Short mmCIF file of C-alpha atoms and ligand atoms in Angstrom, two decimals:
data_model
loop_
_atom_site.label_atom_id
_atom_site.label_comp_id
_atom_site.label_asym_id
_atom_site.label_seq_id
_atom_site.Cartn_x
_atom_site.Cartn_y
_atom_site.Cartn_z
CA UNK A 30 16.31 -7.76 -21.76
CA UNK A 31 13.97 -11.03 -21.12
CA UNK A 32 11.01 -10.28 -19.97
CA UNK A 33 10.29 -10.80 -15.82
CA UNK A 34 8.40 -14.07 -15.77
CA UNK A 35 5.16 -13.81 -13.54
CA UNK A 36 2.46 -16.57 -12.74
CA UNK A 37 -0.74 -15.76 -12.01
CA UNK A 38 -2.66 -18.45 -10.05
CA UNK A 39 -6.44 -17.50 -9.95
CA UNK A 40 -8.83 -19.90 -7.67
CA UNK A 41 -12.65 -20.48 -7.60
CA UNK A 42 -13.93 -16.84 -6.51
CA UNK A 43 -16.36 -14.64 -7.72
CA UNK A 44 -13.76 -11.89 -8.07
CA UNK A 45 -12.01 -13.90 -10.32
CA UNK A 46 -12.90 -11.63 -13.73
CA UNK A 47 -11.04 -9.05 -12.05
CA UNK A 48 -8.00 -10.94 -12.31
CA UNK A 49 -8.46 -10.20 -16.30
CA UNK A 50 -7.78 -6.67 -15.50
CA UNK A 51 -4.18 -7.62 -13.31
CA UNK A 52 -3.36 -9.90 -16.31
CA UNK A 53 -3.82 -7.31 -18.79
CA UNK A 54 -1.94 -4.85 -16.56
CA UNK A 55 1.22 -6.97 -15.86
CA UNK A 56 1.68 -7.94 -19.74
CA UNK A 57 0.70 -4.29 -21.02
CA UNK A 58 3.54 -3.36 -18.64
CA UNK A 59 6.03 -6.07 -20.03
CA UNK A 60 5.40 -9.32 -17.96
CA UNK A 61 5.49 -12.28 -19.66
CA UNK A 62 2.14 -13.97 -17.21
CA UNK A 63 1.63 -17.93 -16.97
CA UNK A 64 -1.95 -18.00 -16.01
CA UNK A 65 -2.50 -20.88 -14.21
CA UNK A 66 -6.40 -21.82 -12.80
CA UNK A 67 -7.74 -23.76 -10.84
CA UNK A 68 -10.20 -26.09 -12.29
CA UNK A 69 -13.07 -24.71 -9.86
CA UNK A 70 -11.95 -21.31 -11.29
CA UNK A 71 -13.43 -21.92 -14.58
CA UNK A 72 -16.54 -22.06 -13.42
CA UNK A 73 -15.74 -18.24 -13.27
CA UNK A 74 -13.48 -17.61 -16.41
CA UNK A 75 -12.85 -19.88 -19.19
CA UNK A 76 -9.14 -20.94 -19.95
CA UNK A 77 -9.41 -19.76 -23.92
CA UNK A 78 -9.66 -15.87 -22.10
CA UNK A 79 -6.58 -16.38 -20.01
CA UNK A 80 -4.45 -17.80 -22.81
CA UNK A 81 -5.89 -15.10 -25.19
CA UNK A 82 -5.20 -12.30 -22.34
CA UNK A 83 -1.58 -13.70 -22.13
CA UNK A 84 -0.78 -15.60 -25.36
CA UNK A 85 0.83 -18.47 -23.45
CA UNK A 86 -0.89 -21.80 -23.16
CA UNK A 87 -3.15 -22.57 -19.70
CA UNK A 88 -3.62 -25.86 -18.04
CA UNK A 89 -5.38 -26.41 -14.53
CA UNK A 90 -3.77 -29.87 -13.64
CA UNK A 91 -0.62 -31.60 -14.06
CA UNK A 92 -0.96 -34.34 -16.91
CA UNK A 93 -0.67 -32.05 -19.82
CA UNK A 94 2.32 -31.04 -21.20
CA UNK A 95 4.32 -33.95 -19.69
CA UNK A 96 7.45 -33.89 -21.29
CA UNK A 97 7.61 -30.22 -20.40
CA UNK A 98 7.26 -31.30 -16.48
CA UNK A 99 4.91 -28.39 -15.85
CA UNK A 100 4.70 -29.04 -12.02
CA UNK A 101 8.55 -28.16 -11.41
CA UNK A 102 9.18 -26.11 -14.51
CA UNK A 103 6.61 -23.46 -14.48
CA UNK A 104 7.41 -22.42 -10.64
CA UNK A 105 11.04 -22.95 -10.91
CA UNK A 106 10.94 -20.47 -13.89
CA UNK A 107 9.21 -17.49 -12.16
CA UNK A 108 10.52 -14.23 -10.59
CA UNK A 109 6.70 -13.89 -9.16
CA UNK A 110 3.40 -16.21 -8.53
CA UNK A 111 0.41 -13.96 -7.44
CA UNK A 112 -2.76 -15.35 -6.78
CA UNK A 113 -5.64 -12.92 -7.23
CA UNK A 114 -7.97 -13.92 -6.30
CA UNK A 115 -7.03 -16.45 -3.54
CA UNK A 116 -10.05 -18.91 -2.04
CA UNK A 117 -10.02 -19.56 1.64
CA UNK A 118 -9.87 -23.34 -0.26
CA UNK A 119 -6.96 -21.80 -1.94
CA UNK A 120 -4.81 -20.77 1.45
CA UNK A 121 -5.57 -24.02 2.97
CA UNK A 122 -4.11 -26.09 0.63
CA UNK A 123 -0.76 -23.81 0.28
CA UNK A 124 -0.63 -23.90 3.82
CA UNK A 125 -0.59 -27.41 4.08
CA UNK A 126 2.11 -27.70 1.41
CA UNK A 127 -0.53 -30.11 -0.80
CA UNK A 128 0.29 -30.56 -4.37
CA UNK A 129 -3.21 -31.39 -6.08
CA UNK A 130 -2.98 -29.30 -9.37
CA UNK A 131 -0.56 -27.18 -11.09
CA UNK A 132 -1.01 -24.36 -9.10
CA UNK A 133 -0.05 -25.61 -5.59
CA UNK A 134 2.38 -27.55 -7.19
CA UNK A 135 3.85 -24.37 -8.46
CA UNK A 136 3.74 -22.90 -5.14
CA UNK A 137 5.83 -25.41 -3.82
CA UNK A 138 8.70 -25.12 -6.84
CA UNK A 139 8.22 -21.67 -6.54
CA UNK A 140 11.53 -19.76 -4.98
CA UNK A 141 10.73 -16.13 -5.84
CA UNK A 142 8.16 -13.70 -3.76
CA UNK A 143 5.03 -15.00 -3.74
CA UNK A 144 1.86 -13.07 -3.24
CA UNK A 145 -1.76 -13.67 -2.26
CA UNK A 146 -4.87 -11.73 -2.91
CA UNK A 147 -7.39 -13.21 -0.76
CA UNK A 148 -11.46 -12.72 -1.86
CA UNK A 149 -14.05 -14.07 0.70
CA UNK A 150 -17.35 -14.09 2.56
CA UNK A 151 -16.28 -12.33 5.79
CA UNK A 152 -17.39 -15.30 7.79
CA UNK A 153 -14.60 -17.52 5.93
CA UNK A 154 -12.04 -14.75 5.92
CA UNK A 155 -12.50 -14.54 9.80
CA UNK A 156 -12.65 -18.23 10.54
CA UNK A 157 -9.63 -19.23 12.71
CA UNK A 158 -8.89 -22.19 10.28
CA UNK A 159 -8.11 -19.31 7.38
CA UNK A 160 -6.46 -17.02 9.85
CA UNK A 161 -4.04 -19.44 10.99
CA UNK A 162 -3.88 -20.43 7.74
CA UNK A 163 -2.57 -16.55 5.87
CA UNK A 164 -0.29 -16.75 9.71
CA UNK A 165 1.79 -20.18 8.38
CA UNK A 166 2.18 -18.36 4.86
CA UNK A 167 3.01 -15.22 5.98
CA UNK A 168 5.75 -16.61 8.37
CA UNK A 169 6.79 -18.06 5.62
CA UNK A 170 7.66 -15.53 3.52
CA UNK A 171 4.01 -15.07 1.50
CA UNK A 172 2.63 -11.23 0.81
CA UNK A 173 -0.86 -12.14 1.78
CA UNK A 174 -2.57 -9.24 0.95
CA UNK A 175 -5.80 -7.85 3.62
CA UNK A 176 -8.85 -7.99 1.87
CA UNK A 177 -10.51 -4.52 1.45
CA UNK A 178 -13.99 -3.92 3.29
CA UNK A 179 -17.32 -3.61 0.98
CA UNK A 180 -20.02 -4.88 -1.49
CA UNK A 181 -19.28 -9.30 -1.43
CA UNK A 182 -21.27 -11.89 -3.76
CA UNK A 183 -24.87 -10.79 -3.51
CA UNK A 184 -26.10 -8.02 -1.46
CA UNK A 185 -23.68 -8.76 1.41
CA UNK A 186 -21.03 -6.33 2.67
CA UNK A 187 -18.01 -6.81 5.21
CA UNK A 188 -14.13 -7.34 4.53
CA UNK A 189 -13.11 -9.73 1.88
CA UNK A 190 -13.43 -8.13 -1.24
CA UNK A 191 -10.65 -8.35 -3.58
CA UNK A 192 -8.96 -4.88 -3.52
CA UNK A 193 -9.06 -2.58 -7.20
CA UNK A 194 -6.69 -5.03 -10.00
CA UNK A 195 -4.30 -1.60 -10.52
CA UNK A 196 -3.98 -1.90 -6.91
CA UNK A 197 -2.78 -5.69 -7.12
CA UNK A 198 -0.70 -4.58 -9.74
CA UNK A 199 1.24 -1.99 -7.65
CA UNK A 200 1.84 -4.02 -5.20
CA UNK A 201 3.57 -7.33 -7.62
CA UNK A 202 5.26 -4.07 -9.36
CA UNK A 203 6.79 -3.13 -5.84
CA UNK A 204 7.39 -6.83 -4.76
CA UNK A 205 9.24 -7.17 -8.67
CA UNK A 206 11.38 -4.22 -8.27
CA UNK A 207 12.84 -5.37 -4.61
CA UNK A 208 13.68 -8.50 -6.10
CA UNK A 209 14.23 -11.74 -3.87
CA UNK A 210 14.25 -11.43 -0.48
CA UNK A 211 11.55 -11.94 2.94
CA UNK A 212 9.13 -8.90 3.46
CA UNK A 213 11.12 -7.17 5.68
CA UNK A 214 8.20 -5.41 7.34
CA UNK A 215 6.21 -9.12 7.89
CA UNK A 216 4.55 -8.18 11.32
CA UNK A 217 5.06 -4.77 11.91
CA UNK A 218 2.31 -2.50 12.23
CA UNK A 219 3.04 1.08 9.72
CA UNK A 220 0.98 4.01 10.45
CA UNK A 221 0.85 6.48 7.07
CA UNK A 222 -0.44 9.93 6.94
CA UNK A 223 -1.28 11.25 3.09
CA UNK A 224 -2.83 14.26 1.24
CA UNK A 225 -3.29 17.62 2.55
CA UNK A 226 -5.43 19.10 5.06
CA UNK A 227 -8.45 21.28 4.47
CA UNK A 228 -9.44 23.96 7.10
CA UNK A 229 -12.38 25.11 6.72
CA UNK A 230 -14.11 28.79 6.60
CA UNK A 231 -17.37 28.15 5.67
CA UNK A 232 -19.45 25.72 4.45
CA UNK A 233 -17.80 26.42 1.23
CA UNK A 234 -14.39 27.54 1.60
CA UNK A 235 -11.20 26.16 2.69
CA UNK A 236 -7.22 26.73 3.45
CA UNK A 237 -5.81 23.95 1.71
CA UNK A 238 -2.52 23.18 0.13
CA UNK A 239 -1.10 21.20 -2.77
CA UNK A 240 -0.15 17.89 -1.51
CA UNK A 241 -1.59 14.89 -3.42
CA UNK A 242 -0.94 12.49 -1.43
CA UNK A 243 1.41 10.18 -3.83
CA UNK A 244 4.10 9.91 -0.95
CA UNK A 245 2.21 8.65 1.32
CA UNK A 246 -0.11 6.32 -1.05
CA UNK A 247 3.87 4.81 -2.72
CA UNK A 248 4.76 4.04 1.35
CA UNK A 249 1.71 2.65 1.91
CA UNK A 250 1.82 0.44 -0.92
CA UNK A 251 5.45 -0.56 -0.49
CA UNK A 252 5.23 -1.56 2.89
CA UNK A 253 2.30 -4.10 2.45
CA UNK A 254 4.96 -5.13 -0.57
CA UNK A 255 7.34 -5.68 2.09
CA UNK A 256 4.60 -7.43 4.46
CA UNK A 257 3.77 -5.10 7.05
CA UNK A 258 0.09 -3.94 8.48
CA UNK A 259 -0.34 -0.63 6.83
CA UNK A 260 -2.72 1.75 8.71
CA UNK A 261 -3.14 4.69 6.44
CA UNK A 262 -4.38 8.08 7.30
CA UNK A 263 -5.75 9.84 4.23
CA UNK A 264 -6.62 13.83 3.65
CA UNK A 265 -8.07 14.67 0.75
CA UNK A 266 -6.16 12.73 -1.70
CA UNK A 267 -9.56 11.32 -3.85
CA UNK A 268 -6.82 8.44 -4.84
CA UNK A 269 -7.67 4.62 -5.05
CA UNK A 270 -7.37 2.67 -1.67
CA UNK A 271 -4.17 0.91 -1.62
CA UNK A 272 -4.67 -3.01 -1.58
CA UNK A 273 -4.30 -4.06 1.79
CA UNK A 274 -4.42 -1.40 3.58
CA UNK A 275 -6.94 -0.09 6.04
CA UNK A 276 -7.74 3.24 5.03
CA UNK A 277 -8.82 5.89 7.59
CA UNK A 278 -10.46 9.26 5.92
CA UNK A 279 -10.19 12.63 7.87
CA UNK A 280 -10.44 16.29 6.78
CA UNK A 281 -8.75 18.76 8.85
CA UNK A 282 -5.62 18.95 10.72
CA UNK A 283 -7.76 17.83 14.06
CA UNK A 284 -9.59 14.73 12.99
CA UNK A 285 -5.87 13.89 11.55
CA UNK A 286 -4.23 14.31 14.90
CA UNK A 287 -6.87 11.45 16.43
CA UNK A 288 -7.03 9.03 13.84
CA UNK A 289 -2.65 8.78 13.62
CA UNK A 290 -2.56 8.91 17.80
CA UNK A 291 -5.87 6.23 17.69
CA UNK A 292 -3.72 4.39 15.37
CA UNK A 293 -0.72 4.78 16.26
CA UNK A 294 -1.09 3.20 19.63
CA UNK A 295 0.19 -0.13 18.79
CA UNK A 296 2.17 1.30 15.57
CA UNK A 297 6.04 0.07 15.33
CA UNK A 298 6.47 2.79 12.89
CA UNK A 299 4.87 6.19 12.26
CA UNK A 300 5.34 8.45 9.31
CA UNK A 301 3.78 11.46 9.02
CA UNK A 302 3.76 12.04 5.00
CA UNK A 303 0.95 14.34 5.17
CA UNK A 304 0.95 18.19 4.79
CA UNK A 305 -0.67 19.53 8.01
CA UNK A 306 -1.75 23.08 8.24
CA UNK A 307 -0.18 24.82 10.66
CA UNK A 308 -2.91 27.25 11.15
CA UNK A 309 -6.67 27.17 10.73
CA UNK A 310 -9.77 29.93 10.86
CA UNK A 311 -10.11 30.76 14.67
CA UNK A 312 -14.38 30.93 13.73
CA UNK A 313 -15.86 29.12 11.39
CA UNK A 314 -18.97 30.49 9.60
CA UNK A 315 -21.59 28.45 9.91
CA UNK A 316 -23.17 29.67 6.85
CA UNK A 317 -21.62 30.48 3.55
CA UNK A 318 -20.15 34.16 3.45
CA UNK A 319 -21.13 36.66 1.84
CA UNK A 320 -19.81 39.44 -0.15
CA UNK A 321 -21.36 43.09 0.29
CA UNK A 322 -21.62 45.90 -2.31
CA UNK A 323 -18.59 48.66 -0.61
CA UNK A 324 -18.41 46.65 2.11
CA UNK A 325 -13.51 46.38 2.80
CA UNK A 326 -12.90 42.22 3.13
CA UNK A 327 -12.84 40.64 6.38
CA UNK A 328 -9.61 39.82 7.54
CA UNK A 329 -9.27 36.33 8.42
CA UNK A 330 -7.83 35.63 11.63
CA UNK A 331 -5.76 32.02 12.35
CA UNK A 332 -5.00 30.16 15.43
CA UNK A 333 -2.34 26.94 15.66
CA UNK A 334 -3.21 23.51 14.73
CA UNK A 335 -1.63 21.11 16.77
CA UNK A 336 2.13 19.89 15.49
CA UNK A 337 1.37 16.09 15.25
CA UNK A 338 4.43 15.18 14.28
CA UNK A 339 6.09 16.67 17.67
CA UNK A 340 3.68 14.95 19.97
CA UNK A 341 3.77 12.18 17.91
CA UNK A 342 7.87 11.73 18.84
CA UNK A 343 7.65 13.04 22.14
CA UNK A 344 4.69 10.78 23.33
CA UNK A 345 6.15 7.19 21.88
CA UNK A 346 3.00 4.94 22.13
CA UNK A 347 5.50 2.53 22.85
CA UNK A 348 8.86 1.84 23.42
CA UNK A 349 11.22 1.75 20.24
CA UNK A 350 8.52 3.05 17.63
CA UNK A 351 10.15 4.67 14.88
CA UNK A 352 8.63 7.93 13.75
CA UNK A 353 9.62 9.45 10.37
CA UNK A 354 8.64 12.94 9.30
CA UNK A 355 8.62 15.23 6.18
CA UNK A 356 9.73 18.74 5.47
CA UNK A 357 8.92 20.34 2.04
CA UNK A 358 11.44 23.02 1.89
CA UNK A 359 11.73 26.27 -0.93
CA UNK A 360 14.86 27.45 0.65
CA UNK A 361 18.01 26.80 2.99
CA UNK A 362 16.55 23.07 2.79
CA UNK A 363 19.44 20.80 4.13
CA UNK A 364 19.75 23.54 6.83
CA UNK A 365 15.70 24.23 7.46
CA UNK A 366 15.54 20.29 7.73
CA UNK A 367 18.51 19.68 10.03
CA UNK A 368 16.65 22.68 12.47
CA UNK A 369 13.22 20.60 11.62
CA UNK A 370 14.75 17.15 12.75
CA UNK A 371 16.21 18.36 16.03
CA UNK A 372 12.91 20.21 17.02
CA UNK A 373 10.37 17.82 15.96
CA UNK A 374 12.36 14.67 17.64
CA UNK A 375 11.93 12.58 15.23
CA UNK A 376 14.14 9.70 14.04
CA UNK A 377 14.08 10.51 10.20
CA UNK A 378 13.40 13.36 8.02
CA UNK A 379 12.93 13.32 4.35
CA UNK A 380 13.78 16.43 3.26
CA UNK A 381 12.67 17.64 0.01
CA UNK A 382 12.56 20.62 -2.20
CA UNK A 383 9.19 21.92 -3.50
CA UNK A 384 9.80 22.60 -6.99
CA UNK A 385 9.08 21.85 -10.96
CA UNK A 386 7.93 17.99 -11.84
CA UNK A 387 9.11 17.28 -8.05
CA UNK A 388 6.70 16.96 -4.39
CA UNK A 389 3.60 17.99 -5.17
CA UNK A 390 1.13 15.91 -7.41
CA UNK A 391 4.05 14.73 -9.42
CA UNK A 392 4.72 10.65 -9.65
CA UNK A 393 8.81 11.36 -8.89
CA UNK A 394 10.63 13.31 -5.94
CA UNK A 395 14.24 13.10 -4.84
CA UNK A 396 14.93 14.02 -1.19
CA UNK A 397 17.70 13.73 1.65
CA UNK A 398 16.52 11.60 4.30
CA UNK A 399 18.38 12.93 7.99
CA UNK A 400 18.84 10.93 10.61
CA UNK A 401 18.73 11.58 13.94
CA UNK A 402 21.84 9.88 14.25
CA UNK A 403 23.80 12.22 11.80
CA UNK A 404 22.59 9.73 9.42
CA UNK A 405 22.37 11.49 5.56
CA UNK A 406 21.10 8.97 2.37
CA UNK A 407 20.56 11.08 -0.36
CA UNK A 408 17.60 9.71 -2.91
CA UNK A 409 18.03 10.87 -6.77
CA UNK A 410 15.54 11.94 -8.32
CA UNK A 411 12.81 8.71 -9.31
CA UNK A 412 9.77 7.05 -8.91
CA UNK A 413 7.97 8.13 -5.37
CA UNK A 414 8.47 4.88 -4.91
CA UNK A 415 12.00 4.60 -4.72
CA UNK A 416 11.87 7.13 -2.30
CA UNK A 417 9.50 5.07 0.03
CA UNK A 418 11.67 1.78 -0.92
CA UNK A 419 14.94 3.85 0.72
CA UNK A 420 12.77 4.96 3.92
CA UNK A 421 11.61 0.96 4.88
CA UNK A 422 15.31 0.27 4.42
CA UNK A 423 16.19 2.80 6.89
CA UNK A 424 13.31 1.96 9.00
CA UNK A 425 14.13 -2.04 8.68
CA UNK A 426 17.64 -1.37 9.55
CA UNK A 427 16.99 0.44 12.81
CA UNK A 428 14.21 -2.40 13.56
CA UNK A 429 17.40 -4.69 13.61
CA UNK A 430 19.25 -2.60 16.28
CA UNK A 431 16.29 -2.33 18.33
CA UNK A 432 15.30 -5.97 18.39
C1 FMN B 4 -20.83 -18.60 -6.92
C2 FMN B 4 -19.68 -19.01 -6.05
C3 FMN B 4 -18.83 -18.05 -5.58
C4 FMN B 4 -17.76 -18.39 -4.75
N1 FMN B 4 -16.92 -17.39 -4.32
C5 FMN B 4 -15.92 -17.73 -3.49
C6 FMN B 4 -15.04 -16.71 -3.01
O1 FMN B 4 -15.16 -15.53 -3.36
N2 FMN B 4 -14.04 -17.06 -2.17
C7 FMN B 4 -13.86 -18.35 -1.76
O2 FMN B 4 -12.96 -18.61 -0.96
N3 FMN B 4 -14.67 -19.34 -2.22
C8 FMN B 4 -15.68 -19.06 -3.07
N4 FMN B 4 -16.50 -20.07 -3.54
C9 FMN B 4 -16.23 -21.44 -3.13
C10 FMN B 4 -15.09 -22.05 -3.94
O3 FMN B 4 -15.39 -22.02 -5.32
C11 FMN B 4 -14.81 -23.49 -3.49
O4 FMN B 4 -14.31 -23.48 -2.18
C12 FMN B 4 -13.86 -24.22 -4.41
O5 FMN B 4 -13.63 -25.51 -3.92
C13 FMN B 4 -12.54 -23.47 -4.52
O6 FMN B 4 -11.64 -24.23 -5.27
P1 FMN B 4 -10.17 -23.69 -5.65
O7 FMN B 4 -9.60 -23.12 -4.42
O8 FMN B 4 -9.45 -24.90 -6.12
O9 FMN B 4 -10.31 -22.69 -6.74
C14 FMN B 4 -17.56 -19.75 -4.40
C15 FMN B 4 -18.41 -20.72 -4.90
C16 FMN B 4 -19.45 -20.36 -5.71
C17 FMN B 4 -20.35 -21.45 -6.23
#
């Protein structure tokens, strides 16, 4: 099978050695990567790295290579063209359709998904010029990907760092696998729960439970592959931020409850991926307990956490927002879920079945996602991934009833 063909543009920021990392990433996992710089990016890295990195040949301007006709050929050729990282100089000029060197020019041959990884001071990130700027590509069809929030050039801090490479890479991987197409999600705002919830006893000691989180970080990461504004609400997972997402870090089943209502207030779409304890310590020991020589173990006694995922569907921050919820079944699971769906209100329920190399801390799963409609889509077993993929479709599609 040929190889997918990807071009990776890479403009004058700092943050442009991490695009070694993406590079190495996309042709270590079978890409065969164009790089294509801009000439200010050199400055930064030299071309004889990127054609090393990628063993194909690496020009910044249009005038080599003639006979090949670089400017049409290169973009015309691609299945993908990220740009990591992507100058506010960068945006301008692809959103004024200028054709200056070979990489704008092979954004405007380009005909497959095309993503941007924006790296910037937070003052030019913010500026309305760029803002309107990532608008006119993203109605167009562009992935522009939110910066994450931390350490910039120097000792400054604020959004506009470029997120983590493997991150990057996740995100071309799920833009690749959908294949041609618009985002789907471009404008919609996706709330996310992930991980597990810890309740505490002590200073200590907890009631967990076994969810990693990898559900909720593969929806996440597909739907800002499929455009949308990903909100993600994360328990305990110690995993990697998703690129472009904003990432909101709780604890217990509480703190969870206010960040996905805070957030979910002008959400289109809720799902609540997250494993929630049901019940947590009615006290709390301020200090760390103690065992005693003779002395029978305490009993611990529980009270209810709030069911988030019921309020969630009965409340409707506003009208038409889909909320999608999870059920990790052992037994009776098609029947458990059914009962689950039609108490909990909700429009979807992925169903799955807690068991070897499947659910928990495992990178596949195969479920049966319900339907409040009567709806059943049965996902095989496969990448977590997949899984998300087949719950945007099913969230896209009722989008296009509702609006
Ligand atoms: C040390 C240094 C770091 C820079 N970092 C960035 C950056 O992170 N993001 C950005 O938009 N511009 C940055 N710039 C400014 C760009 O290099 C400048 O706008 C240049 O014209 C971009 O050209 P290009 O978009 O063709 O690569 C930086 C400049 C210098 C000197």
């Amino acid at each position: 099978m040929e190889k997918p063909k990807v071009v990776l543009g890479v403009s004058g920021g700092i943050a442009a050695y991490k695009a070694c990392e993406l590079l190495r990433r996309l042709t270590e996992s079978g890409h065969d990567v164009r790089v294509v710089p801009t000439d200010a990016s050199l400055n930064f890295v030299g071309a004889a790295t990127w054609s090393a990195l990628s063993g194909n040949p690496v020009s910044t301007e249009v005038w080599e290579s003639v006979h090949e006709v670089p400017h049409v050929r290169i973009g015309q050729a691609a299945d993908l063209v990220v740009v990591a990282p992507a100058t506010a100089d960068m945006l301008a000029r692809a959103a004024h359709g200028l054709a200056d060197d070979l990489l704008t020019n092979t954004l405007l041959t380009a005909r497959c998904p095309v993503v941007f990884a924006p790296a910037m001071h937070t003052e030019m990130w913010e500026h309305p010029a760029t803002q309107e700027n990532v608008a006119t590509l993203r109605r167009r069809g562009a992935v522009v990907i939110e910066p994450a929030v931390g350490r910039l050039t120097g000792v400054d801090t604020g959004k506009g760092r470029l997120p983590d490479p493997g991150e990057i890479f996740e995100v071309c991987r799920a833009v690749l696998t959908r294949g041609p197409g618009a985002p789907d999600l471009a404008g919609r705002h996706v709330v996310i729960s992930a991980g597990g919830t810890r309740e505490p006893l002590d200073p200590v000691r907890y009631l967990g439970n076994r969810s990693s989180g990898k559900q909720g970080y593969a929806l996440a990461r597909t739907a800002v592959a499929r455009g949308a504004r990903v909100t993600l609400v994360e328990a305990n997972t110690g995993l990697p931020d998703p690129a472009g997402a904003d990432v909101v870090r709780v604890g217990t089943a509480v703190q969870l409850r206010e960040a996905v209502l805070k957030a979910a207030a002008d959400a289109d779409v809720v799902v609540m991926a997250a494993a929630v304890a049901d019940f947590r310590p009615a006290v709390y020991a301020g200090g760390k307990i103690k065992k005693k020589d003779g002395q029978k173990p305490a009993a611990v006694e529980l009270v209810r956490n709030p069911d988030i995922l019921a309020e969630v569907a009965a409340e409707r921050a506003r009208p038409g927002q889909i909320v999608v919820g999870f059920a990790a079944e052992t037994d009776d699971v098609l029947a458990n879920g059914r009962e689950k769906l039609r108490r909990k209100g909700c429009d979807l329920l992925v169903v799955n079945e807690v068991g070897e190399r499947k659910t928990f801390g495992s990178e596949e799963n195969e479920a049966v996602v319900l339907a409040a409609d009567g709806g059943e889509t049965v996902v095989p077993f496969g990448p977590k991934e997949a899984l998300a993929d087949t719950v945007w479709d099913l969230v896209a599609a009722r989008f296009g009833q509702i609006t």
